[in-house]
Coordinates of C-alpha atoms in Angstrom, one line a residue:
M19 CA 147.6 -115.7 -5.9
R20 CA 146.8 -112.6 -4.0
I21 CA 147.0 -113.8 -0.4
R22 CA 143.8 -113.7 1.6
A23 CA 143.6 -114.3 5.3
V24 CA 145.0 -117.8 5.3
L25 CA 145.6 -118.8 8.9
A26 CA 149.1 -120.1 9.4
A27 CA 149.7 -123.1 11.4
S28 CA 152.1 -122.9 14.3
V29 CA 155.7 -122.8 13.3
T30 CA 157.4 -126.2 13.5
A31 CA 160.4 -126.2 15.8
L32 CA 163.4 -127.3 13.9
G33 CA 166.9 -127.5 15.5
V34 CA 169.5 -125.2 14.0
L35 CA 172.6 -127.0 12.7
G36 CA 175.8 -125.6 14.1
G37 CA 179.2 -125.3 12.6
I38 CA 178.4 -123.2 9.5
A39 CA 180.5 -120.2 8.9
T40 CA 178.7 -116.9 9.0
A41 CA 179.2 -114.5 6.1
G42 CA 179.9 -110.8 6.6
P43 CA 177.3 -108.2 7.5
A44 CA 174.4 -107.7 5.1
S45 CA 174.5 -104.8 2.8
A46 CA 171.5 -102.4 2.3
G47 CA 170.2 -104.5 -0.6
G48 CA 170.7 -107.9 1.0
S49 CA 173.5 -110.2 1.8
T50 CA 176.3 -111.9 -0.1
T51 CA 175.8 -115.6 -1.0
G52 CA 177.7 -118.0 1.1
D53 CA 176.3 -119.9 4.1
L54 CA 174.7 -117.5 6.5
G55 CA 173.4 -120.3 8.7
A56 CA 171.2 -123.4 8.8
C57 CA 167.4 -123.4 8.5
S58 CA 167.4 -127.2 9.2
P59 CA 169.8 -130.1 8.8
Y60 CA 169.0 -130.1 5.0
V61 CA 168.7 -126.4 4.1
S62 CA 171.0 -123.3 4.6
L63 CA 170.4 -119.7 3.8
R64 CA 173.0 -118.4 1.4
G65 CA 171.7 -114.9 1.0
F66 CA 168.9 -112.6 -0.1
S67 CA 168.4 -109.4 -2.1
D68 CA 165.8 -106.7 -2.2
E69 CA 167.2 -105.2 -5.4
L70 CA 164.0 -105.8 -7.4
D71 CA 161.7 -104.3 -4.9
K72 CA 159.5 -101.5 -6.2
T73 CA 161.6 -101.1 -9.4
S74 CA 160.3 -100.8 -12.9
L75 CA 161.4 -101.0 -16.6
D76 CA 160.0 -98.5 -19.1
G77 CA 157.2 -97.6 -16.6
E78 CA 156.2 -101.3 -16.0
P79 CA 156.5 -102.1 -12.3
V80 CA 158.4 -105.2 -11.4
G81 CA 156.3 -107.0 -8.8
E82 CA 153.7 -109.6 -8.0
L83 CA 156.2 -112.3 -9.1
S84 CA 154.8 -115.8 -8.7
A85 CA 157.2 -118.1 -10.4
L86 CA 160.8 -118.4 -11.6
Q87 CA 162.4 -120.5 -14.4
Y88 CA 165.7 -120.4 -16.3
D89 CA 165.8 -120.0 -20.1
G90 CA 169.4 -120.2 -21.1
S91 CA 171.3 -117.4 -19.6
R92 CA 168.2 -115.5 -18.5
L93 CA 166.0 -115.9 -15.5
L94 CA 162.3 -115.7 -16.3
A95 CA 159.7 -114.5 -13.8
V96 CA 156.0 -114.7 -14.1
S97 CA 153.8 -111.9 -12.6
D98 CA 150.2 -112.0 -11.5
T99 CA 149.8 -108.8 -13.6
S100 CA 150.0 -111.0 -16.7
V101 CA 153.6 -110.2 -17.5
L102 CA 156.6 -112.4 -18.3
W103 CA 159.8 -110.8 -17.1
S104 CA 163.3 -111.5 -18.4
L105 CA 166.0 -110.9 -15.8
T106 CA 169.8 -111.1 -15.8
R107 CA 171.2 -114.2 -14.2
P108 CA 171.7 -113.2 -10.5
S109 CA 175.2 -112.3 -9.5
R110 CA 177.0 -113.7 -6.4
S111 CA 175.3 -111.0 -4.4
L112 CA 172.0 -111.9 -6.0
V113 CA 171.7 -108.6 -7.9
T114 CA 169.6 -109.1 -11.0
K115 CA 168.2 -106.5 -13.4
P116 CA 165.0 -106.6 -15.5
V117 CA 166.0 -106.4 -19.2
A118 CA 162.7 -107.1 -21.0
Y119 CA 159.1 -107.9 -20.3
Q120 CA 156.3 -109.4 -22.4
P121 CA 152.5 -109.3 -21.9
I122 CA 150.9 -112.8 -21.4
R123 CA 147.5 -113.1 -23.0
D124 CA 145.0 -115.8 -23.8
E125 CA 143.7 -116.7 -27.3
K126 CA 141.4 -113.7 -27.3
G127 CA 144.1 -111.3 -26.3
E128 CA 142.9 -111.0 -22.7
P129 CA 145.2 -110.9 -19.7
I130 CA 145.5 -114.1 -17.6
D131 CA 146.3 -114.6 -13.9
A132 CA 149.7 -116.2 -14.6
E133 CA 151.0 -118.3 -11.6
A134 CA 153.6 -120.8 -12.8
I135 CA 156.0 -121.5 -15.7
A136 CA 158.0 -124.3 -17.2
V137 CA 160.3 -124.1 -20.2
D138 CA 159.9 -127.0 -22.6
R139 CA 162.8 -128.6 -24.6
D140 CA 161.9 -126.7 -27.7
G141 CA 162.1 -123.4 -25.9
S142 CA 158.3 -122.8 -25.7
R143 CA 156.9 -121.7 -22.4
L144 CA 154.2 -123.6 -20.5
I145 CA 152.3 -121.1 -18.3
T146 CA 149.4 -121.7 -16.0
S147 CA 146.5 -119.4 -15.3
E148 CA 144.2 -119.9 -12.3
V149 CA 141.3 -118.1 -14.0
E150 CA 139.9 -121.3 -15.7
P151 CA 142.5 -122.9 -14.8
S152 CA 144.6 -123.6 -17.8
V153 CA 148.1 -124.5 -19.0
R154 CA 149.0 -122.8 -22.3
R155 CA 152.0 -123.2 -24.5
Y156 CA 153.6 -119.9 -25.8
D157 CA 156.3 -119.3 -28.3
R158 CA 159.2 -117.0 -27.4
A159 CA 157.3 -114.1 -29.0
G160 CA 154.4 -114.7 -26.6
H161 CA 151.9 -116.2 -29.1
V162 CA 149.6 -119.0 -27.9
L163 CA 150.5 -122.2 -29.6
S164 CA 148.2 -124.6 -27.8
S165 CA 146.4 -125.4 -24.6
L166 CA 146.7 -128.6 -22.5
P167 CA 143.6 -130.6 -21.7
V168 CA 142.2 -130.1 -18.2
P169 CA 139.7 -132.5 -16.5
D170 CA 136.3 -130.8 -15.9
R171 CA 136.4 -131.1 -12.1
F172 CA 139.5 -128.9 -12.0
R173 CA 137.6 -126.0 -13.6
V174 CA 136.8 -123.2 -11.2
E175 CA 133.4 -123.2 -9.5
P176 CA 130.6 -123.3 -10.4
T177 CA 131.6 -125.2 -13.6
G178 CA 134.0 -127.4 -11.6
E179 CA 135.3 -127.9 -8.0
A180 CA 138.3 -125.5 -7.9
D181 CA 138.5 -122.4 -5.9
P182 CA 138.7 -119.4 -8.3
N183 CA 141.8 -118.2 -6.4
G184 CA 143.4 -121.6 -5.7
S185 CA 144.0 -123.7 -8.7
F186 CA 147.2 -124.3 -10.8
E187 CA 149.8 -122.5 -8.7
G188 CA 152.8 -124.8 -9.4
L189 CA 154.2 -126.4 -12.6
T190 CA 157.3 -128.4 -13.3
L191 CA 158.7 -130.7 -16.0
L192 CA 160.1 -133.9 -14.7
P193 CA 163.7 -134.9 -15.8
G194 CA 163.6 -136.1 -19.4
D195 CA 160.8 -133.7 -20.3
R196 CA 158.4 -136.6 -20.8
S197 CA 156.0 -135.6 -18.0
L198 CA 154.6 -132.3 -16.6
V199 CA 153.1 -131.9 -13.1
A200 CA 150.8 -129.1 -11.9
T201 CA 149.9 -128.7 -8.2
M202 CA 146.6 -127.3 -6.9
E203 CA 147.1 -124.4 -4.5
L204 CA 143.9 -125.4 -2.6
P205 CA 141.8 -128.5 -2.4
L206 CA 138.9 -129.2 -4.7
S207 CA 135.6 -128.6 -3.0
G208 CA 134.8 -132.3 -3.2
D209 CA 138.1 -133.2 -1.4
G210 CA 138.2 -130.5 1.3
L211 CA 140.1 -130.9 4.6
D212 CA 140.9 -134.0 6.7
A213 CA 139.9 -134.3 10.3
N214 CA 142.9 -132.3 11.4
G215 CA 142.2 -129.4 9.1
N216 CA 145.0 -130.3 6.7
G217 CA 144.3 -129.6 3.0
L218 CA 143.7 -132.6 0.7
N219 CA 145.2 -131.3 -2.5
R220 CA 145.7 -132.9 -5.9
F221 CA 148.6 -133.0 -8.3
I222 CA 147.9 -133.6 -12.0
R223 CA 150.3 -135.2 -14.4
W224 CA 150.4 -135.0 -18.1
D225 CA 152.6 -137.4 -20.2
R226 CA 154.0 -136.5 -23.7
R227 CA 152.6 -138.5 -26.6
G228 CA 154.1 -139.4 -29.9
N229 CA 153.1 -136.1 -31.4
G230 CA 155.0 -134.2 -28.8
E231 CA 151.8 -132.9 -27.0
F232 CA 150.9 -133.6 -23.5
A233 CA 147.8 -135.7 -22.5
V234 CA 146.3 -136.1 -19.0
A235 CA 147.8 -139.2 -17.3
Q236 CA 147.3 -139.4 -13.5
Q237 CA 146.3 -137.5 -10.4
Y238 CA 147.9 -137.8 -6.9
A239 CA 146.7 -136.9 -3.4
F240 CA 149.0 -134.7 -1.2
T241 CA 148.3 -133.5 2.3
V242 CA 149.0 -129.8 3.0
D243 CA 149.6 -128.4 6.4
A244 CA 146.6 -126.8 8.1
G245 CA 146.2 -123.1 7.1
L246 CA 148.8 -123.4 4.3
A247 CA 148.6 -123.7 0.5
I248 CA 150.9 -124.9 -2.2
S249 CA 152.6 -122.0 -4.0
D250 CA 155.1 -123.8 -6.2
V251 CA 156.7 -127.1 -7.1
Q252 CA 160.0 -128.1 -8.7
A253 CA 161.2 -131.5 -9.9
I254 CA 164.1 -133.1 -8.1
S255 CA 164.1 -136.5 -9.9
P256 CA 161.7 -138.5 -12.0
T257 CA 159.7 -139.3 -8.9
K258 CA 160.5 -136.6 -6.3
L259 CA 159.3 -133.0 -6.2
L260 CA 160.2 -130.0 -4.0
V261 CA 156.9 -128.5 -2.8
L262 CA 156.6 -124.9 -1.4
E263 CA 153.8 -124.4 1.1
R264 CA 153.0 -120.9 2.4
G265 CA 150.4 -119.1 4.4
W266 CA 149.8 -115.7 6.1
K267 CA 148.0 -114.6 9.3
K268 CA 147.3 -111.0 10.1
G269 CA 149.4 -109.7 13.0
Y270 CA 151.7 -112.8 12.7
G271 CA 153.0 -112.9 9.2
N272 CA 154.0 -115.7 6.9
T273 CA 154.7 -119.4 7.3
I274 CA 156.9 -120.9 4.6
R275 CA 157.8 -124.6 4.5
L276 CA 159.6 -126.8 2.0
Y277 CA 158.6 -130.4 1.6
V278 CA 160.0 -133.3 -0.5
A279 CA 157.1 -135.2 -2.2
D280 CA 157.8 -138.7 -3.4
L281 CA 155.4 -139.9 -6.1
A282 CA 156.7 -143.5 -6.0
G283 CA 153.9 -145.8 -4.7
A284 CA 151.3 -143.1 -4.8
Q285 CA 147.9 -144.1 -6.0
D286 CA 146.3 -142.7 -9.2
V287 CA 143.2 -140.9 -7.7
S288 CA 141.7 -139.8 -11.0
D289 CA 138.6 -141.8 -10.4
V290 CA 138.3 -141.0 -6.6
A291 CA 135.3 -138.7 -6.1
S292 CA 136.4 -137.4 -2.7
L293 CA 139.8 -137.7 -1.0
R294 CA 138.1 -136.8 2.3
D295 CA 135.8 -139.8 2.1
T296 CA 138.0 -142.4 0.5
P297 CA 141.3 -143.8 2.0
V298 CA 144.0 -143.6 -0.7
R299 CA 147.8 -144.1 -0.9
Q300 CA 148.9 -140.5 -0.9
V301 CA 152.2 -138.9 -2.1
H302 CA 154.7 -139.5 0.7
R303 CA 156.1 -136.2 2.0
T304 CA 159.0 -135.2 4.2
L305 CA 159.6 -131.8 5.8
L306 CA 162.8 -130.3 4.5
A307 CA 162.8 -127.0 6.3
D308 CA 160.6 -124.3 7.9
I309 CA 162.0 -121.1 6.4
G310 CA 161.0 -119.2 9.5
Q311 CA 163.8 -121.1 11.3
C312 CA 166.5 -119.6 9.0
P313 CA 168.8 -116.9 10.3
S314 CA 167.4 -113.5 9.4
G315 CA 170.7 -112.5 7.6
G316 CA 170.1 -108.9 8.5
A317 CA 166.8 -108.7 6.7
T318 CA 164.1 -106.3 7.7
A319 CA 160.3 -106.6 7.3
K320 CA 157.6 -104.0 6.6
Q321 CA 154.9 -105.8 8.5
P322 CA 154.8 -108.2 11.5
Q323 CA 156.8 -111.4 10.7
P324 CA 158.0 -114.3 13.0
N325 CA 161.3 -113.8 11.1
P326 CA 162.0 -110.6 9.2
L327 CA 163.5 -112.6 6.4
L328 CA 160.0 -113.9 5.5
D329 CA 157.6 -112.5 3.0
N330 CA 155.0 -113.9 0.6
I331 CA 157.3 -116.4 -1.1
E332 CA 155.5 -117.9 -4.2
G333 CA 158.2 -119.0 -6.7
M334 CA 161.3 -121.1 -6.8
V335 CA 163.7 -122.7 -9.2
F336 CA 166.9 -124.8 -9.0
T337 CA 169.8 -122.9 -10.6
G338 CA 171.7 -126.0 -11.8
R339 CA 174.6 -125.0 -9.5
H340 CA 175.9 -127.8 -7.3
L341 CA 177.4 -126.9 -3.9
P342 CA 179.7 -128.7 -1.5
G343 CA 178.1 -131.5 0.6
G344 CA 175.9 -132.7 -2.2
R345 CA 173.7 -129.6 -2.0
R346 CA 171.9 -127.7 -4.8
E347 CA 171.3 -124.0 -5.1
L348 CA 167.6 -123.0 -5.0
L349 CA 166.3 -119.5 -5.8
M350 CA 163.0 -118.3 -4.3
V351 CA 161.1 -115.1 -4.9
S352 CA 158.4 -113.3 -2.9
D353 CA 155.2 -111.7 -4.4
D354 CA 154.8 -108.2 -3.0
N355 CA 151.2 -107.9 -4.2
Q356 CA 152.2 -104.3 -5.2
S357 CA 151.7 -103.5 -1.5
A358 CA 153.8 -101.0 0.4
T359 CA 154.0 -103.4 3.4
Q360 CA 155.4 -106.3 1.3
I361 CA 158.7 -106.9 -0.4
T362 CA 159.9 -108.4 -3.7
R363 CA 162.8 -110.4 -2.3
L364 CA 165.1 -112.9 -4.0
Y365 CA 166.5 -115.7 -1.8
S366 CA 169.4 -118.2 -2.3
L367 CA 169.2 -121.5 -0.4
A368 CA 171.5 -124.5 -0.3
V369 CA 169.4 -127.6 -0.2
R370 CA 170.3 -131.3 0.2
V371 CA 167.6 -133.4 -1.5

């Protein structure tokens, strides 16, 4: 999503956990991974890299990256410019290089506004577009294989209730690959905001049927902090998700928060006309970290930021690497919107979930 003036809520004050060794000074391109300091009791910054910022491959600019996913030894990145990038697996210093790119098109050969990606067990890629919105299945060559069903109310206005710039921004396969979850970036118009200005967003889940295809199963309600929007989601367990919320305010900068969402006990709200008007059992959420509370690690910013480490973070993926203390490595990437005042930055975090 191209960020519009989304007003960021005030930064939550989280205590910084002491006792973590600080790595050496940051290099020009970022910092070496290894704990640079705590963002919260559950999250530590391991490093960052600006290596991809304003680079290109064969004349194609690397930028506007909205999602990350692993496909074997390669890191895939989806761009708002309707491009699927193949990157080398990041090194210890988070250096990664673009090695190939592939246009992402719809059934008519037209570009899409790609926002999220999941790699299915057969290697096909499930990619969202917020234009309709849609979730299409692509083969490795980039050909459309099929399209998942989407309930009518999730269509963009005026056909449905979705904001044209705020629909399927996150996508993840739950462990076992039997269920797929997409998260709405902004609330449907029929749901809106609660009395405190918090967004009443929906998750939608598809379950795999006997033929291997996904069918719509359930919807869930999830509260989003006032002024923020959901930019990505990653599965932690069959019932728990890591949710990335972000916002931007002119003259202030970005607010980036990580939440754990627990689907267990949440009500199926498929038949609920308005989350604003009807009490429901929502997805339980727990704040994991406000990324603005991370150490800067020597990062610099090209525009006002509460922490120079921050930018427009839109994508994340677990690397599969397990770290001491029961933590997992999480990569995040920022979308530079092809702007001179924004940065394509890759982050490494250690998270305990």
